[in-house]
């Protein structure tokens, strides 16, 4: 991976231009039910951007940080984090398929954890679809541990950062 080719950029779904761009990007990414289900199991296929915002972002916009990963100005990755006190919930991780297995998801998660830690987060949680073995393996390699199930479909995982 050549570091200069990839950049992280914070976006906000409350900004009209960011939303316009992300609607186009996400509609292209979630063009099949399996992909949408792995990233956002609460949404039904076909993907609806307004529902994506309403379900996951609208009521927590001021507590949510979203970053996109770009390769030569093309958005190839997405990750969000909702902060509540010392707890942060990571969600909506997606790397465009041809860019997977290059350490990019790891980079995005590390950067988001660092950002969350700077804002006071010590504990990170996430939910992952049981069938998404690649994501479960990634999260475990990054120190996340299973701690329960939120339904029959997904597993809850958490990680506590070491304090300085």
GROMACS .gro file of C-alpha atoms in nm:
model
  164
    1UNK     CA    1   0.000   0.000   0.000
    2UNK     CA    2   0.143   0.335  -0.100
    3UNK     CA    3   0.032   0.567   0.179
    4UNK     CA    4   0.002   0.879  -0.040
    5UNK     CA    5  -0.256   0.713  -0.263
    6UNK     CA    6  -0.508   0.685   0.021
    7UNK     CA    7  -0.658   0.967   0.225
    8UNK     CA    8  -0.916   0.981   0.502
    9UNK     CA    9  -1.167   1.262   0.502
   10UNK     CA   10  -1.439   1.346   0.752
   11UNK     CA   11  -1.783   1.403   0.604
   12UNK     CA   12  -2.121   1.492   0.751
   13UNK     CA   13  -2.460   1.373   0.639
   14UNK     CA   14  -2.595   1.707   0.763
   15UNK     CA   15  -2.413   1.883   0.479
   16UNK     CA   16  -2.605   1.890   0.152
   17UNK     CA   17  -2.303   1.836  -0.074
   18UNK     CA   18  -2.168   1.546   0.135
   19UNK     CA   19  -2.513   1.384   0.134
   20UNK     CA   20  -2.549   1.427  -0.241
   21UNK     CA   21  -2.214   1.259  -0.305
   22UNK     CA   22  -2.271   0.981  -0.051
   23UNK     CA   23  -2.617   0.900  -0.186
   24UNK     CA   24  -2.461   0.829  -0.524
   25UNK     CA   25  -2.169   0.631  -0.376
   26UNK     CA   26  -2.380   0.421  -0.139
   27UNK     CA   27  -2.646   0.345  -0.400
   28UNK     CA   28  -2.372   0.202  -0.619
   29UNK     CA   29  -2.216   0.003  -0.336
   30UNK     CA   30  -2.537  -0.148  -0.202
   31UNK     CA   31  -2.670  -0.280  -0.533
   32UNK     CA   32  -2.733  -0.628  -0.393
   33UNK     CA   33  -2.911  -0.749  -0.078
   34UNK     CA   34  -2.615  -0.938   0.073
   35UNK     CA   35  -2.384  -0.636   0.074
   36UNK     CA   36  -2.650  -0.411   0.225
   37UNK     CA   37  -2.734  -0.674   0.490
   38UNK     CA   38  -2.369  -0.710   0.596
   39UNK     CA   39  -2.329  -0.334   0.643
   40UNK     CA   40  -2.675  -0.239   0.771
   41UNK     CA   41  -2.897  -0.536   0.859
   42UNK     CA   42  -3.180  -0.310   0.977
   43UNK     CA   43  -3.237  -0.182   0.622
   44UNK     CA   44  -3.424  -0.374   0.358
   45UNK     CA   45  -3.324  -0.406  -0.006
   46UNK     CA   46  -3.332  -0.206  -0.230
   47UNK     CA   47  -3.113   0.056  -0.063
   48UNK     CA   48  -3.288   0.383   0.021
   49UNK     CA   49  -3.058   0.669   0.117
   50UNK     CA   50  -3.325   0.863   0.309
   51UNK     CA   51  -3.397   0.557   0.522
   52UNK     CA   52  -3.019   0.508   0.580
   53UNK     CA   53  -3.006   0.862   0.722
   54UNK     CA   54  -3.330   0.832   0.922
   55UNK     CA   55  -3.239   0.499   1.084
   56UNK     CA   56  -2.871   0.553   1.159
   57UNK     CA   57  -2.785   0.922   1.158
   58UNK     CA   58  -3.074   1.171   1.190
   59UNK     CA   59  -3.129   1.154   1.567
   60UNK     CA   60  -2.756   1.142   1.654
   61UNK     CA   61  -2.600   1.370   1.392
   62UNK     CA   62  -2.409   1.580   1.646
   63UNK     CA   63  -2.264   1.271   1.817
   64UNK     CA   64  -2.158   1.094   1.498
   65UNK     CA   65  -1.830   1.112   1.310
   66UNK     CA   66  -1.814   0.964   0.961
   67UNK     CA   67  -1.499   0.922   0.758
   68UNK     CA   68  -1.452   0.815   0.401
   69UNK     CA   69  -1.139   0.662   0.255
   70UNK     CA   70  -1.036   0.795  -0.084
   71UNK     CA   71  -0.806   0.656  -0.348
   72UNK     CA   72  -0.713   0.919  -0.606
   73UNK     CA   73  -1.023   1.121  -0.509
   74UNK     CA   74  -1.259   0.821  -0.544
   75UNK     CA   75  -1.444   0.715  -0.229
   76UNK     CA   76  -1.359   0.352  -0.159
   77UNK     CA   77  -1.436   0.317   0.212
   78UNK     CA   78  -1.675   0.436   0.482
   79UNK     CA   79  -1.687   0.417   0.862
   80UNK     CA   80  -1.898   0.590   1.126
   81UNK     CA   81  -1.871   0.626   1.503
   82UNK     CA   82  -2.129   0.748   1.753
   83UNK     CA   83  -1.987   0.890   2.076
   84UNK     CA   84  -2.175   0.886   2.407
   85UNK     CA   85  -1.952   0.989   2.697
   86UNK     CA   86  -1.666   0.741   2.726
   87UNK     CA   87  -1.843   0.492   2.498
   88UNK     CA   88  -1.815   0.488   2.120
   89UNK     CA   89  -2.008   0.266   1.882
   90UNK     CA   90  -1.846   0.190   1.547
   91UNK     CA   91  -2.075   0.110   1.256
   92UNK     CA   92  -2.117   0.105   0.879
   93UNK     CA   93  -1.768  -0.013   0.786
   94UNK     CA   94  -1.741  -0.077   0.415
   95UNK     CA   95  -1.444  -0.111   0.181
   96UNK     CA   96  -1.512  -0.137  -0.191
   97UNK     CA   97  -1.438  -0.503  -0.288
   98UNK     CA   98  -1.134  -0.449  -0.515
   99UNK     CA   99  -0.960  -0.261  -0.229
  100UNK     CA  100  -1.013  -0.527   0.038
  101UNK     CA  101  -0.731  -0.725   0.201
  102UNK     CA  102  -0.490  -0.432   0.177
  103UNK     CA  103  -0.508  -0.324   0.543
  104UNK     CA  104  -0.742  -0.034   0.465
  105UNK     CA  105  -1.021  -0.136   0.704
  106UNK     CA  106  -0.761  -0.174   0.978
  107UNK     CA  107  -0.630   0.176   0.901
  108UNK     CA  108  -0.981   0.322   0.911
  109UNK     CA  109  -1.066   0.154   1.242
  110UNK     CA  110  -0.736   0.258   1.404
  111UNK     CA  111  -0.786   0.619   1.293
  112UNK     CA  112  -1.146   0.620   1.421
  113UNK     CA  113  -1.039   0.471   1.754
  114UNK     CA  114  -0.768   0.736   1.784
  115UNK     CA  115  -1.019   1.010   1.704
  116UNK     CA  116  -1.268   0.867   1.954
  117UNK     CA  117  -0.999   0.841   2.221
  118UNK     CA  118  -0.906   1.209   2.168
  119UNK     CA  119  -1.274   1.290   2.231
  120UNK     CA  120  -1.276   1.087   2.554
  121UNK     CA  121  -1.386   0.740   2.443
  122UNK     CA  122  -1.237   0.447   2.632
  123UNK     CA  123  -1.480   0.172   2.532
  124UNK     CA  124  -1.570   0.079   2.176
  125UNK     CA  125  -1.857  -0.144   2.067
  126UNK     CA  126  -1.981  -0.274   1.735
  127UNK     CA  127  -2.231  -0.521   1.594
  128UNK     CA  128  -2.139  -0.762   1.317
  129UNK     CA  129  -2.356  -1.000   1.116
  130UNK     CA  130  -2.281  -1.359   1.223
  131UNK     CA  131  -2.230  -1.469   0.862
  132UNK     CA  132  -1.967  -1.200   0.801
  133UNK     CA  133  -1.671  -1.418   0.900
  134UNK     CA  134  -1.414  -1.185   0.740
  135UNK     CA  135  -1.532  -0.889   0.949
  136UNK     CA  136  -1.543  -1.095   1.269
  137UNK     CA  137  -1.187  -1.211   1.207
  138UNK     CA  138  -1.071  -0.855   1.139
  139UNK     CA  139  -1.231  -0.719   1.456
  140UNK     CA  140  -1.080  -0.999   1.666
  141UNK     CA  141  -0.734  -0.924   1.523
  142UNK     CA  142  -0.788  -0.562   1.629
  143UNK     CA  143  -0.864  -0.665   1.988
  144UNK     CA  144  -1.243  -0.676   1.983
  145UNK     CA  145  -1.408  -0.954   2.181
  146UNK     CA  146  -1.753  -1.110   2.152
  147UNK     CA  147  -1.976  -1.024   2.445
  148UNK     CA  148  -2.324  -1.119   2.334
  149UNK     CA  149  -2.587  -1.118   2.067
  150UNK     CA  150  -2.829  -0.841   1.985
  151UNK     CA  151  -3.042  -1.083   1.784
  152UNK     CA  152  -3.007  -1.412   1.605
  153UNK     CA  153  -2.842  -1.222   1.318
  154UNK     CA  154  -2.559  -1.034   1.477
  155UNK     CA  155  -2.289  -1.053   1.740
  156UNK     CA  156  -2.193  -0.774   1.977
  157UNK     CA  157  -1.822  -0.705   2.017
  158UNK     CA  158  -1.630  -0.462   2.235
  159UNK     CA  159  -1.284  -0.331   2.309
  160UNK     CA  160  -1.147  -0.119   2.591
  161UNK     CA  161  -0.853   0.106   2.513
  162UNK     CA  162  -0.564   0.114   2.754
  163UNK     CA  163  -0.540   0.442   2.939
  164UNK     CA  164  -0.216   0.638   2.924
   0.00000   0.00000   0.00000
